[in-house]
Coordinates of N, CA and C in Angstrom, one line a residue:
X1 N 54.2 -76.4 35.5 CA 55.6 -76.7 35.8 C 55.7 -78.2 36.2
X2 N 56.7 -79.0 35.8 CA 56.5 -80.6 35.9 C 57.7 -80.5 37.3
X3 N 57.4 -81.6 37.6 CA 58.6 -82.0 39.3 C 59.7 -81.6 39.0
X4 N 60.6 -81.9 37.7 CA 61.8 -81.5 37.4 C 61.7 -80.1 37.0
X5 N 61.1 -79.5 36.6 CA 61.5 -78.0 36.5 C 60.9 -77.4 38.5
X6 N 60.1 -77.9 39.1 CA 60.1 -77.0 40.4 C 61.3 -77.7 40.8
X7 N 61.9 -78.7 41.0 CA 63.2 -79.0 41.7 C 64.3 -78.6 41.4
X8 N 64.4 -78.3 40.0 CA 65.5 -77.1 39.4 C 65.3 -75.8 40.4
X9 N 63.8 -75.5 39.6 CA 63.6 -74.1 40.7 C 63.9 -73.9 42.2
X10 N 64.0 -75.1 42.9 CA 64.0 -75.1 43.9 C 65.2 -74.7 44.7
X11 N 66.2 -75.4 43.4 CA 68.0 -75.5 43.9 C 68.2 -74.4 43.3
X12 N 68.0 -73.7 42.7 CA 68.5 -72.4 42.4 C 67.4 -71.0 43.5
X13 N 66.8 -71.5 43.4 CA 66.5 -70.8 45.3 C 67.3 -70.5 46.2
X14 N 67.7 -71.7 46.8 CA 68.5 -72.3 48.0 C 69.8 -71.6 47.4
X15 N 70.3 -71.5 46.4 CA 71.5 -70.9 45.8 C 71.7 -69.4 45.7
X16 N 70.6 -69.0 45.3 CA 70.1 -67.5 45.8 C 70.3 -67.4 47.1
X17 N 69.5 -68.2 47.9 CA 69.8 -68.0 49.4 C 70.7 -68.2 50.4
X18 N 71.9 -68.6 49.4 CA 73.3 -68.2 49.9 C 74.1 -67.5 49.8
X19 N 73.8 -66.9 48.3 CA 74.2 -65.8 48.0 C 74.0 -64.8 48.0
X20 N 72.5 -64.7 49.4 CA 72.1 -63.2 49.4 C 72.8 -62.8 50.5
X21 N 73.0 -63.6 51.5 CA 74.2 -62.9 52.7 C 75.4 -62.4 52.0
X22 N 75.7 -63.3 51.4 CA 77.2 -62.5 50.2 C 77.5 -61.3 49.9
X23 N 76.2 -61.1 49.3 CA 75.9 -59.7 48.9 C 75.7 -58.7 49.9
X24 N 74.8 -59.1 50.8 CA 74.8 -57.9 51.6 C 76.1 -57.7 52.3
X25 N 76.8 -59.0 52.8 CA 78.0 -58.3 53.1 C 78.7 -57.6 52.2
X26 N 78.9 -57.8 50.9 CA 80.2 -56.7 50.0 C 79.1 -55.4 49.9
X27 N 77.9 -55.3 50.2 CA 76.9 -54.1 50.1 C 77.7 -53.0 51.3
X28 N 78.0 -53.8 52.5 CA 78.2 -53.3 53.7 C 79.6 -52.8 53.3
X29 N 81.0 -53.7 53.2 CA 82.1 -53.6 52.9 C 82.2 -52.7 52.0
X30 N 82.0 -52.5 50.9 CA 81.6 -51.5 49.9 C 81.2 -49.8 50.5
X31 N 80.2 -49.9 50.9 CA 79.6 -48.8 51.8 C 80.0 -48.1 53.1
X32 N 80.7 -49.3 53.5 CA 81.3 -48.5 55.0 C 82.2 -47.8 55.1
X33 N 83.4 -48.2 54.2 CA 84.6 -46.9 54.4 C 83.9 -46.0 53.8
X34 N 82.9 -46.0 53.0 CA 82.4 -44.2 52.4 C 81.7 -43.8 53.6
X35 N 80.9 -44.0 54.3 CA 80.1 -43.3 55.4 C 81.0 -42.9 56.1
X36 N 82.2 -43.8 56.9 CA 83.1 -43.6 57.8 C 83.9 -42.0 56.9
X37 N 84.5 -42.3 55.9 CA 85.2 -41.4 55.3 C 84.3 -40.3 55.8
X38 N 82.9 -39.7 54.8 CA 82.3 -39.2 54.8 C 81.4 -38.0 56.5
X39 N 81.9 -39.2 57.4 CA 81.2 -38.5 58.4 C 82.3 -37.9 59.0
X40 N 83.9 -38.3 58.9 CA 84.6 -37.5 59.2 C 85.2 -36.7 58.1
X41 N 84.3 -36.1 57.2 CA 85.2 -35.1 56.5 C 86.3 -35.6 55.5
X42 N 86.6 -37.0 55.7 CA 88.4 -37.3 55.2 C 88.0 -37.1 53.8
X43 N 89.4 -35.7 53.3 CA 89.4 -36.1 51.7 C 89.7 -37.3 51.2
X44 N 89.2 -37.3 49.2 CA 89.3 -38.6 48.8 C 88.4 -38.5 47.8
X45 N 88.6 -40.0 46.9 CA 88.2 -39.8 46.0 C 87.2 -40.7 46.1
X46 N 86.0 -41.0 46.2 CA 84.8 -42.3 46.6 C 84.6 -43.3 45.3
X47 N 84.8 -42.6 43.8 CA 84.4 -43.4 42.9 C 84.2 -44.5 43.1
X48 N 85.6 -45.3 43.4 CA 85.8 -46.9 42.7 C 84.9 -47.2 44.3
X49 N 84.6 -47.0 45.4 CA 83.7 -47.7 46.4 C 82.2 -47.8 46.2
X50 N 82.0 -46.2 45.8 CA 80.4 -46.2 45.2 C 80.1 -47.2 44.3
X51 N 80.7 -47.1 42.8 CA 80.5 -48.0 42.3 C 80.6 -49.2 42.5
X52 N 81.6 -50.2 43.2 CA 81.4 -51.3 44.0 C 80.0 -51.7 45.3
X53 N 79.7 -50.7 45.6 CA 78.7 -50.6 46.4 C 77.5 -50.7 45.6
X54 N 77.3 -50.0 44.2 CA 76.2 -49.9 43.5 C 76.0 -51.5 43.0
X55 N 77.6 -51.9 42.2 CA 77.0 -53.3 41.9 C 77.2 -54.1 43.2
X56 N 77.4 -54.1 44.1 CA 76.4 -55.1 45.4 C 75.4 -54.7 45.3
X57 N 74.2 -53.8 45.2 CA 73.3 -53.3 45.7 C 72.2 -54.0 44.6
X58 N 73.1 -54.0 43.5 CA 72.2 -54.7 42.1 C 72.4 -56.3 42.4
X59 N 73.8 -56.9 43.1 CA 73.4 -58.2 43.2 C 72.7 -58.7 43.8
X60 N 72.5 -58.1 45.3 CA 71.7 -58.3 46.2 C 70.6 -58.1 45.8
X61 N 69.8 -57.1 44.9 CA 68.3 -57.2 44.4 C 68.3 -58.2 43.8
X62 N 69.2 -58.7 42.7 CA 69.2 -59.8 41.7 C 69.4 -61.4 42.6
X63 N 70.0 -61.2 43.4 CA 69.9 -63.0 44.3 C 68.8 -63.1 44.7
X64 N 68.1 -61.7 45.8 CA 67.3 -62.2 46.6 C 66.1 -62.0 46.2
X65 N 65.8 -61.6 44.9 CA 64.5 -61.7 44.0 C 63.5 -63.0 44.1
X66 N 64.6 -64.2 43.3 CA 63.9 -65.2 43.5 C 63.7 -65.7 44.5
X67 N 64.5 -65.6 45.5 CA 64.2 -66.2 46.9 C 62.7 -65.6 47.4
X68 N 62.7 -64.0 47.3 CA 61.4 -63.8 48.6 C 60.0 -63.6 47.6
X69 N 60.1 -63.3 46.0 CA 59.3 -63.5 44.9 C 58.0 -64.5 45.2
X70 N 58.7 -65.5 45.5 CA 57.8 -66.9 45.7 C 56.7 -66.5 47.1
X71 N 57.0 -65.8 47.6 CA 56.7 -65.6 49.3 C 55.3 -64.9 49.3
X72 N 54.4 -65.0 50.2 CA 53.2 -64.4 50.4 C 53.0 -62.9 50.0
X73 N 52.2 -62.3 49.8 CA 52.0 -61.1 49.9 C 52.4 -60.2 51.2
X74 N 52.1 -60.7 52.3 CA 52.5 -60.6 53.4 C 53.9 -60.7 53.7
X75 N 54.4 -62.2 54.1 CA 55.6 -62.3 53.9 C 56.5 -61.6 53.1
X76 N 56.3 -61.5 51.5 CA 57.4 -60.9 50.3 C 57.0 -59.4 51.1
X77 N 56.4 -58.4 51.5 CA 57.0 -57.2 51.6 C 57.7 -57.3 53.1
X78 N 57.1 -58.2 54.2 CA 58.2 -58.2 55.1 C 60.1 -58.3 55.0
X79 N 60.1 -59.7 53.8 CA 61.1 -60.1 53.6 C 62.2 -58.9 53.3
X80 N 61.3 -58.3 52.2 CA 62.1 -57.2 51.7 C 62.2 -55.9 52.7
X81 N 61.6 -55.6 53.5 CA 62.1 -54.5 54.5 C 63.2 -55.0 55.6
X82 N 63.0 -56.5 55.9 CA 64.1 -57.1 56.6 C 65.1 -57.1 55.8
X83 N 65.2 -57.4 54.9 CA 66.5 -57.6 54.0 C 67.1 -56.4 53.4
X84 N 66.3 -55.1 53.5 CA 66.9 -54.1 53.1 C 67.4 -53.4 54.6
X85 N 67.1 -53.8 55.7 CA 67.3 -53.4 57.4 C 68.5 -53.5 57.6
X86 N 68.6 -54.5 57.2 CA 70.0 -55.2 57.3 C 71.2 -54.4 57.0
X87 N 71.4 -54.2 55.8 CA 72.5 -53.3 55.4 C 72.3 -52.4 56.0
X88 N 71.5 -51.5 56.1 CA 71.1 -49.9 56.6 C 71.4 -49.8 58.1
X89 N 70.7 -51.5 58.9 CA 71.4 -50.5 60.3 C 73.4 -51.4 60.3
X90 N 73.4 -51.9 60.0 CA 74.6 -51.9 59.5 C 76.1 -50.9 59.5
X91 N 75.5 -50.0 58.1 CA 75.8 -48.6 57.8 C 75.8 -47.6 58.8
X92 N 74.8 -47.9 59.3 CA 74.3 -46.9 60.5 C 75.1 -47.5 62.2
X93 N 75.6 -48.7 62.5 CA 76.7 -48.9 62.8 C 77.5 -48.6 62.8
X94 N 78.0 -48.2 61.7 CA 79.5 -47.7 61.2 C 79.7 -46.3 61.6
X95 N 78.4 -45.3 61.1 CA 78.3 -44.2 61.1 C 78.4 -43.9 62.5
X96 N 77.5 -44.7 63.7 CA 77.9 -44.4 64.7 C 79.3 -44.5 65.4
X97 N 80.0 -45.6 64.6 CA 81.0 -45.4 65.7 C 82.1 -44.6 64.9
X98 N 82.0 -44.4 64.1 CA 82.8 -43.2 63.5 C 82.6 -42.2 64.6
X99 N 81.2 -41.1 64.5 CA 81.0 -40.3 65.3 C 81.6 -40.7 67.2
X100 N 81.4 -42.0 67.4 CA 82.1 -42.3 68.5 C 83.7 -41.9 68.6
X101 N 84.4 -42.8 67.6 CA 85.6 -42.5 67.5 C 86.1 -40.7 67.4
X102 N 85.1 -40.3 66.7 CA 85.4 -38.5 66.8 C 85.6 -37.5 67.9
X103 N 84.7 -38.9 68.7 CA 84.5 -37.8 70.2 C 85.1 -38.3 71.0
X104 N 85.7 -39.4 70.6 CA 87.1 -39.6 71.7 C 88.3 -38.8 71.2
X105 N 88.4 -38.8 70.2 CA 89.6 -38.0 69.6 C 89.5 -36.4 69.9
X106 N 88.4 -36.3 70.1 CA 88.3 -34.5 70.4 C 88.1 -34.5 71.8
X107 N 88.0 -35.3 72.8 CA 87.9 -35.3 74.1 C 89.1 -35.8 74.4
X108 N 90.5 -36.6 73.6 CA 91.9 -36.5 73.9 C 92.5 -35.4 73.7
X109 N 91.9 -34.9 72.5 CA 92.9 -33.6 72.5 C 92.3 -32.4 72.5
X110 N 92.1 -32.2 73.5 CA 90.8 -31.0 73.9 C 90.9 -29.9 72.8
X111 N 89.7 -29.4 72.5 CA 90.0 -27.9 72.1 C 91.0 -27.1 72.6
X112 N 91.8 -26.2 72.1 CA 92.4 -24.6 72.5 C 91.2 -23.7 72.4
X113 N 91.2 -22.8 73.4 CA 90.5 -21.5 73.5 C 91.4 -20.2 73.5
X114 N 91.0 -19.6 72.4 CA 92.1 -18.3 72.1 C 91.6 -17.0 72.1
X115 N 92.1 -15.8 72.2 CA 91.2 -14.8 72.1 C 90.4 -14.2 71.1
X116 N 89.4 -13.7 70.6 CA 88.9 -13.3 69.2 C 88.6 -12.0 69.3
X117 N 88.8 -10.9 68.7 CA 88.0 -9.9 68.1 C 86.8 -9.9 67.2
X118 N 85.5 -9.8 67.3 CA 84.6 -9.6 66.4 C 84.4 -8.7 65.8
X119 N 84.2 -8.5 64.5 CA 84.0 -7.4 63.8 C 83.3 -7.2 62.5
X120 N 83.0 -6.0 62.0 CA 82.3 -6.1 61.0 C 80.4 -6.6 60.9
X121 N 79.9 -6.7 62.2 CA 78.5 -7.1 62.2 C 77.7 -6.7 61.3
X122 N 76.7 -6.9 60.6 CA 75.8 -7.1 59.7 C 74.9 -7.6 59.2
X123 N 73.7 -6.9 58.8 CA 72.7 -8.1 58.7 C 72.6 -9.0 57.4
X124 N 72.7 -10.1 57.8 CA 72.6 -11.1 56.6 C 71.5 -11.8 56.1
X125 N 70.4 -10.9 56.8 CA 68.7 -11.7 55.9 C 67.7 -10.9 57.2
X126 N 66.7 -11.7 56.6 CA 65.4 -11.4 57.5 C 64.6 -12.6 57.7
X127 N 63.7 -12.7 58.6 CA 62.9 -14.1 59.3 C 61.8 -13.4 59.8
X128 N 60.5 -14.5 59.6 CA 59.4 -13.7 60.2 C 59.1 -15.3 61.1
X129 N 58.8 -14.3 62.6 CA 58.2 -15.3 63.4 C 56.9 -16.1 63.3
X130 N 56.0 -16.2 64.2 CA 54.9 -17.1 64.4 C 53.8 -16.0 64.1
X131 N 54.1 -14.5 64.7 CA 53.4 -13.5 64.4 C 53.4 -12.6 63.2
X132 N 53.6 -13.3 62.5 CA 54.1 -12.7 61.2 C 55.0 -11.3 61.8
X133 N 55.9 -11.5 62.7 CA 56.8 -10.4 62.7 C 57.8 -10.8 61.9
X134 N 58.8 -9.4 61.0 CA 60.1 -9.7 61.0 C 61.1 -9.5 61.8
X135 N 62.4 -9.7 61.7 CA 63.5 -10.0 62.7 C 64.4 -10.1 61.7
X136 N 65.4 -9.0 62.0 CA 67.2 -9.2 61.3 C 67.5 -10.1 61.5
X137 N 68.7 -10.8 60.5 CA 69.5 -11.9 60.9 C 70.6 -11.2 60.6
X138 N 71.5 -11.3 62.0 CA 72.9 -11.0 62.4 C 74.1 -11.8 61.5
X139 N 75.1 -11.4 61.1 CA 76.5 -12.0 61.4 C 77.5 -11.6 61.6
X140 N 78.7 -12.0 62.4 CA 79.5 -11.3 62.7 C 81.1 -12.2 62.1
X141 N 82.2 -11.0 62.3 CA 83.3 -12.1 61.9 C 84.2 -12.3 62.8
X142 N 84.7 -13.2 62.9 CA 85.5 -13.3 64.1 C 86.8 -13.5 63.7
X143 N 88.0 -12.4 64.2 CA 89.5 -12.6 64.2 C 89.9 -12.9 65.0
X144 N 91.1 -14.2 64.7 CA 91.7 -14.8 65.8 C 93.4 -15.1 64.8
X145 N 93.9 -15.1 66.0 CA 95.6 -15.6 65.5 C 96.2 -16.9 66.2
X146 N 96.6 -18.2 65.0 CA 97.6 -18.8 65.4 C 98.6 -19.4 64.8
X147 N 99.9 -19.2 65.6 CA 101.1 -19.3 65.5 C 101.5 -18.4 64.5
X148 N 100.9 -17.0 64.5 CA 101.2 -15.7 64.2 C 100.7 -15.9 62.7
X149 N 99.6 -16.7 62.9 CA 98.7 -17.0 61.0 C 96.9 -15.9 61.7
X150 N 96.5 -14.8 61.0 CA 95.9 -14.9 61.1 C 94.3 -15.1 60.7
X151 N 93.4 -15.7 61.0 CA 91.9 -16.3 60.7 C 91.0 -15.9 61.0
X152 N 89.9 -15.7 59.9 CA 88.8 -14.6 59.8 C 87.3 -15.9 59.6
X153 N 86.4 -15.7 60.3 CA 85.5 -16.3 59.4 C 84.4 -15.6 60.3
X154 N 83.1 -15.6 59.4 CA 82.0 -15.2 59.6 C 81.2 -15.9 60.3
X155 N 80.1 -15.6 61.8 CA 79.4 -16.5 62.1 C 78.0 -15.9 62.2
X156 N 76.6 -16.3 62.9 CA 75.1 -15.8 62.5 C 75.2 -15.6 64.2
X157 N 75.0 -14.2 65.3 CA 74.8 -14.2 66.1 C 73.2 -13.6 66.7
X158 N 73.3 -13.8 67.5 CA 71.9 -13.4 67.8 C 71.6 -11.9 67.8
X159 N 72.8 -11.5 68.6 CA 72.5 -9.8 68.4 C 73.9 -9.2 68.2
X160 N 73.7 -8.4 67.2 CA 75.2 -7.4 66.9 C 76.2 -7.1 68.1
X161 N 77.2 -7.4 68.0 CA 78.5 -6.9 69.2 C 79.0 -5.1 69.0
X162 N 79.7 -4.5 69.6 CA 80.3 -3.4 69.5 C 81.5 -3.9 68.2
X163 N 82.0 -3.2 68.0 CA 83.1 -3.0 66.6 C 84.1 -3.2 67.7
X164 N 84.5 -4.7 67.5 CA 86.3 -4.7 68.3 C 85.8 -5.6 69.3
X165 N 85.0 -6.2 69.6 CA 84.4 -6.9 71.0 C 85.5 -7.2 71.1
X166 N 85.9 -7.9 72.3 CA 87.2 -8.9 73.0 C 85.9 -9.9 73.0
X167 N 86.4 -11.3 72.8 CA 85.9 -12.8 73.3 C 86.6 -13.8 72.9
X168 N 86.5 -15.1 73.2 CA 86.9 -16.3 73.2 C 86.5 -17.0 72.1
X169 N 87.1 -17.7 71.1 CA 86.7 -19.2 70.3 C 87.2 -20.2 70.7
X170 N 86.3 -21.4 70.5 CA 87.2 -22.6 70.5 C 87.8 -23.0 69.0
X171 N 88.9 -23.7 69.1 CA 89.0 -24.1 67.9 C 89.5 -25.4 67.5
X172 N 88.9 -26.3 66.2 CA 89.4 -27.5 66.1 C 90.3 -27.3 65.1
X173 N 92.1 -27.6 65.6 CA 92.7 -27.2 64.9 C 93.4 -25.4 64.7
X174 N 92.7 -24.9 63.4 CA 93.0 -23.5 63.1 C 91.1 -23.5 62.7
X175 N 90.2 -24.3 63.0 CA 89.5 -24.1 62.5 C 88.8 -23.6 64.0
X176 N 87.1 -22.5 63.7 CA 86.6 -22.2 64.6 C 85.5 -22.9 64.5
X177 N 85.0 -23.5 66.1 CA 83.9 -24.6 65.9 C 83.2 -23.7 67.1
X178 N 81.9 -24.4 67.1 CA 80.7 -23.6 67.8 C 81.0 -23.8 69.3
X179 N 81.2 -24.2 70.2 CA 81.8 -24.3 71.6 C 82.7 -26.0 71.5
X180 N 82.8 -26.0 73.2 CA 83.5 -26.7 73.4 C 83.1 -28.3 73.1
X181 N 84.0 -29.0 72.6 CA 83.1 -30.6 72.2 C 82.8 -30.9 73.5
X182 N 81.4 -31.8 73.9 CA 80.8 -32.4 75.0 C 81.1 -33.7 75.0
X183 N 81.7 -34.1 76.3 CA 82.1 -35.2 76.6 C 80.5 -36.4 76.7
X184 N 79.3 -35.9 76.2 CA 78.3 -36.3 76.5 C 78.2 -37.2 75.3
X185 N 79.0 -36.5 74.3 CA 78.8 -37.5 73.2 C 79.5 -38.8 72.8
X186 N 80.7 -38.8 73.6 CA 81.1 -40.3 73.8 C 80.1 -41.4 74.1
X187 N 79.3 -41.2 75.0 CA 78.4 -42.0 75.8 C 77.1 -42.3 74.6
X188 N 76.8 -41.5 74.1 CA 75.4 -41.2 73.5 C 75.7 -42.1 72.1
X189 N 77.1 -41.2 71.4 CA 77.2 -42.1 70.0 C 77.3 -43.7 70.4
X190 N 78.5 -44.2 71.1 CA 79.1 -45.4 71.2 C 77.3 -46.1 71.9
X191 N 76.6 -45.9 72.9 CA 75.6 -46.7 72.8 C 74.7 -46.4 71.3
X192 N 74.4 -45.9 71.0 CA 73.8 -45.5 69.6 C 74.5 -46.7 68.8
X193 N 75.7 -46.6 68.8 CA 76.4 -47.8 68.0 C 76.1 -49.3 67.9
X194 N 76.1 -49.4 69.7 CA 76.1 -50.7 70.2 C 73.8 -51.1 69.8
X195 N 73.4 -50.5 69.9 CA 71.9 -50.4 69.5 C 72.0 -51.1 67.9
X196 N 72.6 -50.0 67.2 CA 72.5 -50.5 65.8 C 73.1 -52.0 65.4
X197 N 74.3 -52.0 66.3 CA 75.1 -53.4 65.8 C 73.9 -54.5 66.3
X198 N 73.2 -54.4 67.6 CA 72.4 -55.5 68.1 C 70.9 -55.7 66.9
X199 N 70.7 -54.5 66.8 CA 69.5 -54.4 65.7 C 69.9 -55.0 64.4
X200 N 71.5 -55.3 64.2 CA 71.9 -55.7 62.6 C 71.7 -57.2 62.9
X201 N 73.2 -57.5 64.0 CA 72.7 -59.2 64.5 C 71.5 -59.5 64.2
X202 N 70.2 -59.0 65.2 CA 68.9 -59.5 65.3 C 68.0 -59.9 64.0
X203 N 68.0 -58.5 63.4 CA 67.2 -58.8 62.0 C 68.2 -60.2 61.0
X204 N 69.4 -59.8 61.0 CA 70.2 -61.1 60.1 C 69.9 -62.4 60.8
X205 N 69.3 -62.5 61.9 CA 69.3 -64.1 62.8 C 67.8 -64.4 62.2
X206 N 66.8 -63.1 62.5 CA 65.7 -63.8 62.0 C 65.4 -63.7 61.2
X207 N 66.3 -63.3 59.9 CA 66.1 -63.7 58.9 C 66.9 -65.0 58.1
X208 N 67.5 -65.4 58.8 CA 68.1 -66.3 58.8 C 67.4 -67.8 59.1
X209 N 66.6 -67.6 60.0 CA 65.8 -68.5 61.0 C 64.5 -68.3 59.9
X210 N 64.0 -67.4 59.5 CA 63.1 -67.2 58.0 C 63.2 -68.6 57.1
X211 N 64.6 -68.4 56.7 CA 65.0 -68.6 55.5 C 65.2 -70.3 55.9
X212 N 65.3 -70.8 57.5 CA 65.7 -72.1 56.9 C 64.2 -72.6 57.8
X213 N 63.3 -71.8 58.5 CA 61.7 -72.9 57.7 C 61.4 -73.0 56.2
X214 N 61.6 -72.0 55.8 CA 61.2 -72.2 54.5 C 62.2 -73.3 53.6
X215 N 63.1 -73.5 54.0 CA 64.0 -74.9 53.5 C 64.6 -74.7 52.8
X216 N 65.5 -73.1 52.6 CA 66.4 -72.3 51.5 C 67.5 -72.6 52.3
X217 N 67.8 -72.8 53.3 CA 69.4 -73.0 54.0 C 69.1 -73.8 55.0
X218 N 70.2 -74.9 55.6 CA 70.2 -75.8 56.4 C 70.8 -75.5 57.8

């Protein structure tokens, strides 16, 4: 390769290596309202995000090819697990504070607790323990009424109830959820979040700090 083709190669490097932050950002932008959607349930349609997410996912391999290609054996697989970190804790940002925002929203508007009848118990399988014993698996259904609508669904309990029990559900909504949401998880996701966002900064700095010894960005 003569001077003028490595100093071509060189500026189309440096060019790659500006346009690999690019990418990972629309990788992120692309990908985050689907996780967010997705961790809260919200209907919808994902196509046109996925697909936009898919071609980031191909730019970003296609920019940052030539950039980390050149790079040591060592280095090139480091490069690439930083550079794939990136996006993922990222995502995983998002994901957490979604779940953050969930558990504020279900700790403003607390569950209702209403009464239920259970009924109908039966077994719905078998399980064998550590002793090669077997063991029924239970389920029961639980009726409940609101605003004179009323709601049936099936749950796996540990041991059969009488025909008619009286007990309590919580419910999100009209829906029946497994107890009361824990105020424990405000605390747990939202630092979970704050972890990931620091972990995203950090790896994007030093890879950033990577990229300008190596003389790809100034």
């Amino acid at each position: 390769m003569t001077a003028e083709d490595r100093e071509r190669w060189a500026a189309a490097q440096r060019r790659c290596a500006v346009l690999t932050p690019v990418a990972v950002a629309a990788l992120v932008a692309a990908a985050g309202p689907v996780v967010w959607w997705e961790s809260q349930d919200t209907p919808g349609d994902r196509t046109v995000w996925l697909v936009a997410a898919g071609a980031a996912l191909v730019a970003l391999l296609a920019v940052a090819r030539p950039v980390i290609n050149d790079l040591s054996d060592r280095d090139w697989a480091a490069a690439w697990v930083g550079l794939l970190a990136v996006p993922v804790f990222a995502l995983g940002t998002v994901f957490a504070a979604a779940q953050t925002a969930h558990a504020v929203d279900a700790a403003r508007n607390e569950s209702r607790r209403v009464s239920a009848t259970v009924t109908g118990c039966r077994v719905t399988g078998r399980s064998v323990d550590e002793q090669n014993i077997g063991h029924d698996l239970w389920g029961c259904t639980y009726r409940w009424f609101v605003e004179d609508r009323e709601f049936r669904e099936e749950r796996p309990v540990r041991k059969p109830y009488p025909e008619g029990h009286e007990t309590s559900v919580w419910l999100d909504g009209s829906r029946m959820i497994t107890g009361r949401p824990s105020r424990i998880a405000i605390p747990f996701w939202g630092a979970a979040a704050l972890a990931a966002f620091v972990c995203t900064v950090m790896l994007a700095m030093i890879t950033r700090w990577k990229a300008r010894v190596a003389g790809l960005v100034r």
